[in-house]
mmCIF file of C-alpha atoms in Angstrom:
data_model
loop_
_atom_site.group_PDB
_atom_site.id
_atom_site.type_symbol
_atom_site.label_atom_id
_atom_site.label_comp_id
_atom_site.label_asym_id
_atom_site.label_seq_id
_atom_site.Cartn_x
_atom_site.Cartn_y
_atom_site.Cartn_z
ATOM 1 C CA UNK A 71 19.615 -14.222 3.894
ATOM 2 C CA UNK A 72 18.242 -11.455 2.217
ATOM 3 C CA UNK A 73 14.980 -9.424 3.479
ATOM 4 C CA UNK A 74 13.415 -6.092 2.847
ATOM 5 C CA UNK A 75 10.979 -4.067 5.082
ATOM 6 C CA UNK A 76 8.068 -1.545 3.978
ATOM 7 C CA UNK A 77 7.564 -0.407 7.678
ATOM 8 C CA UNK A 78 3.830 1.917 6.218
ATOM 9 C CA UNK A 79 0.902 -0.464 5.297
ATOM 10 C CA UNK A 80 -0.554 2.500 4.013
ATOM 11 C CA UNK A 81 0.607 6.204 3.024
ATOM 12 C CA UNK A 82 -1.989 9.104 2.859
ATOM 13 C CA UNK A 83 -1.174 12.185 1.039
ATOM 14 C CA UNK A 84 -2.836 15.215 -1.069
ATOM 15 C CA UNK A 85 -2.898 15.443 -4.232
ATOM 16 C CA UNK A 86 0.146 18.042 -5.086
ATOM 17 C CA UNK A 87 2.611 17.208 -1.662
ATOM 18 C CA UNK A 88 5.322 15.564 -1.959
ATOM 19 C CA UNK A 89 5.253 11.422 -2.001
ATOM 20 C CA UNK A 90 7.380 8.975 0.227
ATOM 21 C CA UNK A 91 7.418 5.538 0.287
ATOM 22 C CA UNK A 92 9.576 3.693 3.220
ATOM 23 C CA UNK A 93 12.024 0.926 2.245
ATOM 24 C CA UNK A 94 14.624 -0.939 4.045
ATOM 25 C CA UNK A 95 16.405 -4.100 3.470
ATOM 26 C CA UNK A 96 19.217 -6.715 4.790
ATOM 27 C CA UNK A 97 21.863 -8.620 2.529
ATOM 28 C CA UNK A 98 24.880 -9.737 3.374
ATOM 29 C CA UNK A 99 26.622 -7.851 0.585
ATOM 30 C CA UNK A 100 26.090 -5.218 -2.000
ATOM 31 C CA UNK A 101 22.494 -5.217 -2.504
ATOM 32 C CA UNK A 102 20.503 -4.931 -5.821
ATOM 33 C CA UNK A 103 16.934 -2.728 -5.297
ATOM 34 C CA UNK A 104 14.037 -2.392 -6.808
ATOM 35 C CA UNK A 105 10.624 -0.613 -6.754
ATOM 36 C CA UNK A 106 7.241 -2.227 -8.478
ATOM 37 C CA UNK A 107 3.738 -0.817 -8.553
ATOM 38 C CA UNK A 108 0.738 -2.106 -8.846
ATOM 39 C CA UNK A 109 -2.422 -0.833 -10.000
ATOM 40 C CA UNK A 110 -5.933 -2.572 -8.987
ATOM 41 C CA UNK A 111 -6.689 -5.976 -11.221
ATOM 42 C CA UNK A 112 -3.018 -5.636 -12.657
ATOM 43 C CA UNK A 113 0.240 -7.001 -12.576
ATOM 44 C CA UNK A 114 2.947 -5.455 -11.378
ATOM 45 C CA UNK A 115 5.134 -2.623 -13.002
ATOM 46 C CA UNK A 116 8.781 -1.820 -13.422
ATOM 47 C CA UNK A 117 9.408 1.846 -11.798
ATOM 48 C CA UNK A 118 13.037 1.999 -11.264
ATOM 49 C CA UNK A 119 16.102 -0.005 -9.688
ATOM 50 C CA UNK A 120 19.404 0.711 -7.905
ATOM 51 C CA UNK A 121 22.471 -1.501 -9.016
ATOM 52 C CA UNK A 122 25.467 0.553 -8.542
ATOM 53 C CA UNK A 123 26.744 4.279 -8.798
ATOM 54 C CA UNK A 124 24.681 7.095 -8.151
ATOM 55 C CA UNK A 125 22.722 6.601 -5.267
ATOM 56 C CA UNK A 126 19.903 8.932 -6.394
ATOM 57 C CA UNK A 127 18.087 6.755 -9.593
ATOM 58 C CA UNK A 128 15.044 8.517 -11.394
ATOM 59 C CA UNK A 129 12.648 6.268 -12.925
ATOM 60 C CA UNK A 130 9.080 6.359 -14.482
ATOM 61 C CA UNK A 131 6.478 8.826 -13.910
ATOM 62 C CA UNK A 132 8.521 10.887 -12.421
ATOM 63 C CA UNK A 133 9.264 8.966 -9.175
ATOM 64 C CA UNK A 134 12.872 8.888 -7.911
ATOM 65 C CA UNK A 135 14.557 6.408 -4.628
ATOM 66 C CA UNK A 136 17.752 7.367 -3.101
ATOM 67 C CA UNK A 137 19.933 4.445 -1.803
ATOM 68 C CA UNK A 138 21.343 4.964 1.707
ATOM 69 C CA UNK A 139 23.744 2.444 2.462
ATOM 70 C CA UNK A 140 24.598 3.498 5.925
ATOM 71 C CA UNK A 141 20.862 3.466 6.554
ATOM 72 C CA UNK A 142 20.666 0.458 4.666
ATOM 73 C CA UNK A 143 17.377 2.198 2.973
ATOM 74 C CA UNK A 144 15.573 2.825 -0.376
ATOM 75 C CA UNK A 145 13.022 5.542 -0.151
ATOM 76 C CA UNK A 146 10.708 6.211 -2.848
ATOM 77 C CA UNK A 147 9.649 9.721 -3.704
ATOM 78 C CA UNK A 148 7.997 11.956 -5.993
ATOM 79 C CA UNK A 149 8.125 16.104 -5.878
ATOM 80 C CA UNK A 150 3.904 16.415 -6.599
ATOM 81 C CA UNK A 151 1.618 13.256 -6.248
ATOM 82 C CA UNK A 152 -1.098 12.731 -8.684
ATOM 83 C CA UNK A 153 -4.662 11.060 -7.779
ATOM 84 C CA UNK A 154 -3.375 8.591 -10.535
ATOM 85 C CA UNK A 155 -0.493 7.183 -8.256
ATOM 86 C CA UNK A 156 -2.849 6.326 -5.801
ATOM 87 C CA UNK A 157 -1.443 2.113 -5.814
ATOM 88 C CA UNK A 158 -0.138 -0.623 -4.100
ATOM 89 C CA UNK A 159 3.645 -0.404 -4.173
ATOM 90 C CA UNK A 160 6.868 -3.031 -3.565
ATOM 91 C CA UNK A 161 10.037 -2.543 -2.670
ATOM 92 C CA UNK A 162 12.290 -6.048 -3.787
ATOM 93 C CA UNK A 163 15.669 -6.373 -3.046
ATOM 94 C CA UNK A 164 18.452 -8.758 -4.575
ATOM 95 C CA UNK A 165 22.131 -10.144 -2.741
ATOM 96 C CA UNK A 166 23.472 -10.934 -6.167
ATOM 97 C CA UNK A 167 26.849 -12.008 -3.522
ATOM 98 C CA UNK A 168 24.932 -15.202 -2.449
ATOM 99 C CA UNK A 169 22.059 -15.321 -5.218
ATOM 100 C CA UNK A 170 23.000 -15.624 -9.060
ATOM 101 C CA UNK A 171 19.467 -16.874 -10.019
ATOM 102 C CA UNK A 172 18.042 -13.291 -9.668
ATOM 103 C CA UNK A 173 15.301 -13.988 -7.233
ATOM 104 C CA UNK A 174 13.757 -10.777 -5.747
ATOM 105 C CA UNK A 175 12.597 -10.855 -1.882
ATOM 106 C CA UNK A 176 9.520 -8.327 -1.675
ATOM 107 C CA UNK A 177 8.400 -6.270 0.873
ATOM 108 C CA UNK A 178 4.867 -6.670 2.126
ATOM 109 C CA UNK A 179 3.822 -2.948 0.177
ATOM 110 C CA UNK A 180 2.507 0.074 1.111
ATOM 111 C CA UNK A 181 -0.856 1.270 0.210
ATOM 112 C CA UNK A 182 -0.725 4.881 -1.376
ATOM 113 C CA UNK A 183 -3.876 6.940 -1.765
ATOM 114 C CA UNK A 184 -3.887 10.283 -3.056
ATOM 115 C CA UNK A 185 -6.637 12.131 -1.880
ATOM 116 C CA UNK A 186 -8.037 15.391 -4.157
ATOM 117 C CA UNK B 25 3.083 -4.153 -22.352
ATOM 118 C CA UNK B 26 5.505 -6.536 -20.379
ATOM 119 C CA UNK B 27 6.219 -8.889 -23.284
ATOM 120 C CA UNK B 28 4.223 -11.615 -20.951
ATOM 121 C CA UNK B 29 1.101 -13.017 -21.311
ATOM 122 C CA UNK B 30 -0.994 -15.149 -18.779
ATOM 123 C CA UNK B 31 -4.025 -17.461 -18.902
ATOM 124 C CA UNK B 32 -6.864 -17.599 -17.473
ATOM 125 C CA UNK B 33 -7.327 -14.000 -16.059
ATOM 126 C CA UNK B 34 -9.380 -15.739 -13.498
ATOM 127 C CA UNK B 35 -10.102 -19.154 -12.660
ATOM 128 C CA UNK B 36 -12.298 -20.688 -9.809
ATOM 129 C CA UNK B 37 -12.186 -24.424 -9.026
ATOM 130 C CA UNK B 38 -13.503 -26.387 -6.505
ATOM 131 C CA UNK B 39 -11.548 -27.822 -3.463
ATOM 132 C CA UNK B 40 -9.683 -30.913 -4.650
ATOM 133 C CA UNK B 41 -9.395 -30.903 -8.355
ATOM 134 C CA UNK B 42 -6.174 -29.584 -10.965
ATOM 135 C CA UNK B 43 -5.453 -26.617 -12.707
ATOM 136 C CA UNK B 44 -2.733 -25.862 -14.907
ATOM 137 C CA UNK B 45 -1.643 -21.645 -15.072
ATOM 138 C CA UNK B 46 0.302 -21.084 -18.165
ATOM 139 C CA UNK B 47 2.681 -17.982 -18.688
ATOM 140 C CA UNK B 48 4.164 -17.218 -22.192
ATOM 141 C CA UNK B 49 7.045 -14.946 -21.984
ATOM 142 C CA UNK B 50 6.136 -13.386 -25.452
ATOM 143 C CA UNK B 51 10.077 -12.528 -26.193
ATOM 144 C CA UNK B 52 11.290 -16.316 -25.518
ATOM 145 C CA UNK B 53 14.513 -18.004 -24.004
ATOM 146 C CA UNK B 54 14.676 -15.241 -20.812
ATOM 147 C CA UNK B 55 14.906 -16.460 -17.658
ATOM 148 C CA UNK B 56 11.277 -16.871 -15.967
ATOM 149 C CA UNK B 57 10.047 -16.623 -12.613
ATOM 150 C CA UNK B 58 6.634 -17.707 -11.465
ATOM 151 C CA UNK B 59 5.494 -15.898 -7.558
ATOM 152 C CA UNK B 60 2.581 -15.947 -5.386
ATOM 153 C CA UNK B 61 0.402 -13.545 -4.125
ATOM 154 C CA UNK B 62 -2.077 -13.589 -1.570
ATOM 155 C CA UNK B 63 -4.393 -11.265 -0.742
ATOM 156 C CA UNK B 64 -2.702 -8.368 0.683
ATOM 157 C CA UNK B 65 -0.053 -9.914 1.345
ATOM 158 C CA UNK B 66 3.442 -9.595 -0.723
ATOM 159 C CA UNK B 67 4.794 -11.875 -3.437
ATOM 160 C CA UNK B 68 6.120 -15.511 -2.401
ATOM 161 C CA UNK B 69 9.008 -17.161 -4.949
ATOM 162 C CA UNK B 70 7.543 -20.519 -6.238
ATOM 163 C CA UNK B 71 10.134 -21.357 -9.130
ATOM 164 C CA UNK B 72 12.687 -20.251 -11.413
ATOM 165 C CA UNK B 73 13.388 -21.702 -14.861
ATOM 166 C CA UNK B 74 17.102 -20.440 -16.942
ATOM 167 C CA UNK B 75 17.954 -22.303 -19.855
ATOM 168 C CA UNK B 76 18.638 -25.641 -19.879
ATOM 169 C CA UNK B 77 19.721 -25.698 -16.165
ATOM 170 C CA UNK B 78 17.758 -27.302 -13.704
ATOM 171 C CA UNK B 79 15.121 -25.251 -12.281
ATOM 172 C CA UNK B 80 15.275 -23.763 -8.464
ATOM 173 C CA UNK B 81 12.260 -25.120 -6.853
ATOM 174 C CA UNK B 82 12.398 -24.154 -3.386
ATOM 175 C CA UNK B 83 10.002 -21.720 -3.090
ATOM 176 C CA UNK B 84 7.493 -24.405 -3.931
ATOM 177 C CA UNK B 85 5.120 -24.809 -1.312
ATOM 178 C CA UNK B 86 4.472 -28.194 -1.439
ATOM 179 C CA UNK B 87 4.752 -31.982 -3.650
ATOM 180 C CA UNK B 88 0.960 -30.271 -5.162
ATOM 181 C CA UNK B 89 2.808 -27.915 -6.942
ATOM 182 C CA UNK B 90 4.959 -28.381 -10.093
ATOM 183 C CA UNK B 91 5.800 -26.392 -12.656
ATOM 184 C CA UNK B 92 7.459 -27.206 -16.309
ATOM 185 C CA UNK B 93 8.908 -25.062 -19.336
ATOM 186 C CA UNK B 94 8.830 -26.361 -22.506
ATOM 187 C CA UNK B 95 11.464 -25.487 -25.258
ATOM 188 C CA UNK B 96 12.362 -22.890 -23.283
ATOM 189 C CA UNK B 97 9.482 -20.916 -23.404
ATOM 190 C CA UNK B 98 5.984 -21.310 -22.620
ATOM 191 C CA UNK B 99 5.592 -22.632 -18.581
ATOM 192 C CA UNK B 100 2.559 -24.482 -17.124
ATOM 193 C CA UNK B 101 2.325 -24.276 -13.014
ATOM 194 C CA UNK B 102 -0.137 -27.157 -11.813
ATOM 195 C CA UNK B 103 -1.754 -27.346 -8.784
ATOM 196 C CA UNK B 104 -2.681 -30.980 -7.901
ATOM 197 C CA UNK B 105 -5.922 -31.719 -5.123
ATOM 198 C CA UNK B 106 -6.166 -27.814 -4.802
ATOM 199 C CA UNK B 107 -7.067 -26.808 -1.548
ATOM 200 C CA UNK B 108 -8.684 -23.303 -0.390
ATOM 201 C CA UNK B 109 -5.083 -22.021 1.102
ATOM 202 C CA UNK B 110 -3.961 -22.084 -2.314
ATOM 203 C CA UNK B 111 -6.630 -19.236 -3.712
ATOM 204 C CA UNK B 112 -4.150 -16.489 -4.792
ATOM 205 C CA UNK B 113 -2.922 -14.369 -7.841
ATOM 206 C CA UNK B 114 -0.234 -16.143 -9.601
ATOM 207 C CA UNK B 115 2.151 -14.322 -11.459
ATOM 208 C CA UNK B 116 5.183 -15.039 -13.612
ATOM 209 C CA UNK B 117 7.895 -12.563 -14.814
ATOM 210 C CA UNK B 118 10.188 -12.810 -17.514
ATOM 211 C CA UNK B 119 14.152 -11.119 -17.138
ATOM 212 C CA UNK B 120 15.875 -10.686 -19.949
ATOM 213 C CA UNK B 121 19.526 -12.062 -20.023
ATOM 214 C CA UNK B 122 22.471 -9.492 -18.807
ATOM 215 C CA UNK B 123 19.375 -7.219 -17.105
ATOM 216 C CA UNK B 124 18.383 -7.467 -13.053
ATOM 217 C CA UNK B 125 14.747 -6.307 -13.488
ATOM 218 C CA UNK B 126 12.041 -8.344 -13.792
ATOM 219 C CA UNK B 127 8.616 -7.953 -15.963
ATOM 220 C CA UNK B 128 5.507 -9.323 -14.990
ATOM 221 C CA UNK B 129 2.181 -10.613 -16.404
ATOM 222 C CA UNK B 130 -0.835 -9.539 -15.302
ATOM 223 C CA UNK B 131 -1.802 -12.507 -13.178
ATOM 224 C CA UNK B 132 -3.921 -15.466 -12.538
ATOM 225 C CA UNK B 133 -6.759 -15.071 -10.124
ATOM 226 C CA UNK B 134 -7.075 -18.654 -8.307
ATOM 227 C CA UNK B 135 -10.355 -19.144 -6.344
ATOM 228 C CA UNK B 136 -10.643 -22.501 -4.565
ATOM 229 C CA UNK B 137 -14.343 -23.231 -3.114
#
């Protein structure tokens, strides 16, 4: 079975430091990863996702995850936060070895707020 | 925008009766995925509709829920004898084929009173 973790319910920062948002999963095999964000009122966006080869992936507005697959992790970062990143954000993580439908197991999210 | 639309935005019923969610992935014949979410919680897999295959159902929470895509496009989620547990944002997401990333609507806002 496949499962993924956000251990923060919420992440504080100031506007300017750098940004990190916890992620770690299970799978049985090679996983697939993903990060989502979502704003108040709104769905939820694409940012970036992890499939194979380098383990460092860059995605939109300027956030970045690094795969660790000895620490079985998927941290997402950015350099500088912005008050505008101030979200809810998912982690979602695919076993594509026991799952050819595509389904996506979330994590619960973690809260960011950016503070001024 | 995500290439899928949703409607209602919002819709509040009252403990007992139907509603029907509909989700139009704008772009057509993609694979489409309808979730839960609960208030701040994460999202819970209802259903998944590919092609002409049979759809996987086993995120449905129970024989109240069904969901159906027509002509392999527009999908309707109904929700018989709603009950208050069942007050959530649903949201669907298309993927297109030969991609792992999903895109999602912008939600339905269930309220059961």
């Amino acid at each position: 079975a496949q499962s993924v973790a956000q251990p923060e319910d919420q992440v504080n920062v100031a506007e300017g430091n750098p940004l990190t948002v916890k992620c770690t999963y299970s799978v049985s095999g090679n996983p697939y990863l993903f990060w989502y964000v979502q704003y108040p009122n709104r769905g939820l966006q694409f940012l970036l996702k992890y499939i194979t080869g380098d383990n460092l992936v860059k995605g939109s507005y300027g956030f970045e995850a690094e795969f660790n697959k000895s620490q079985t992790s998927f941290h997402l970062k950015k350099p500088s936060a912005l008050v505008s990143d101030s979200a809810l954000y998912f982690c979602a993580v695919r076993d594509p070895a026991t799952d050819s439908w595509g389904k996506l197991q979330f994590g619960a999210g973690t809260q960011v707020v950016v503070t001024p | 925008g995500a290439g899928v639309s949703q409607s209602p935005s919002n819709k509040v019923t009252e403990k007992g009766k139907d509603v029907e969610l509909r989700c139009d992935p704008i772009s057509g014949h993609t694979a489409l995925y309808w979730y839960r979410q609960r208030l701040g919680q994460g999202l819970e897999f209802l259903i998944y509709f590919q092609g002409n295959s049979a759809p996987d159902k086993s995120g449905l929470p129970s024989d109240r829920f069904s969901a159906e895509r027509t002509g392999g496009s527009v999908s309707t989620l109904t929700i018989q004898r709603t009950q208050q547990e069942d007050s959530a944002v649903y949201l669907c997401a298309r993927r297109e084929r030969g991609e792992s990333e999903q895109y999602f609507g912008p939600g339905t806002r269930l309220t059961v009173t």
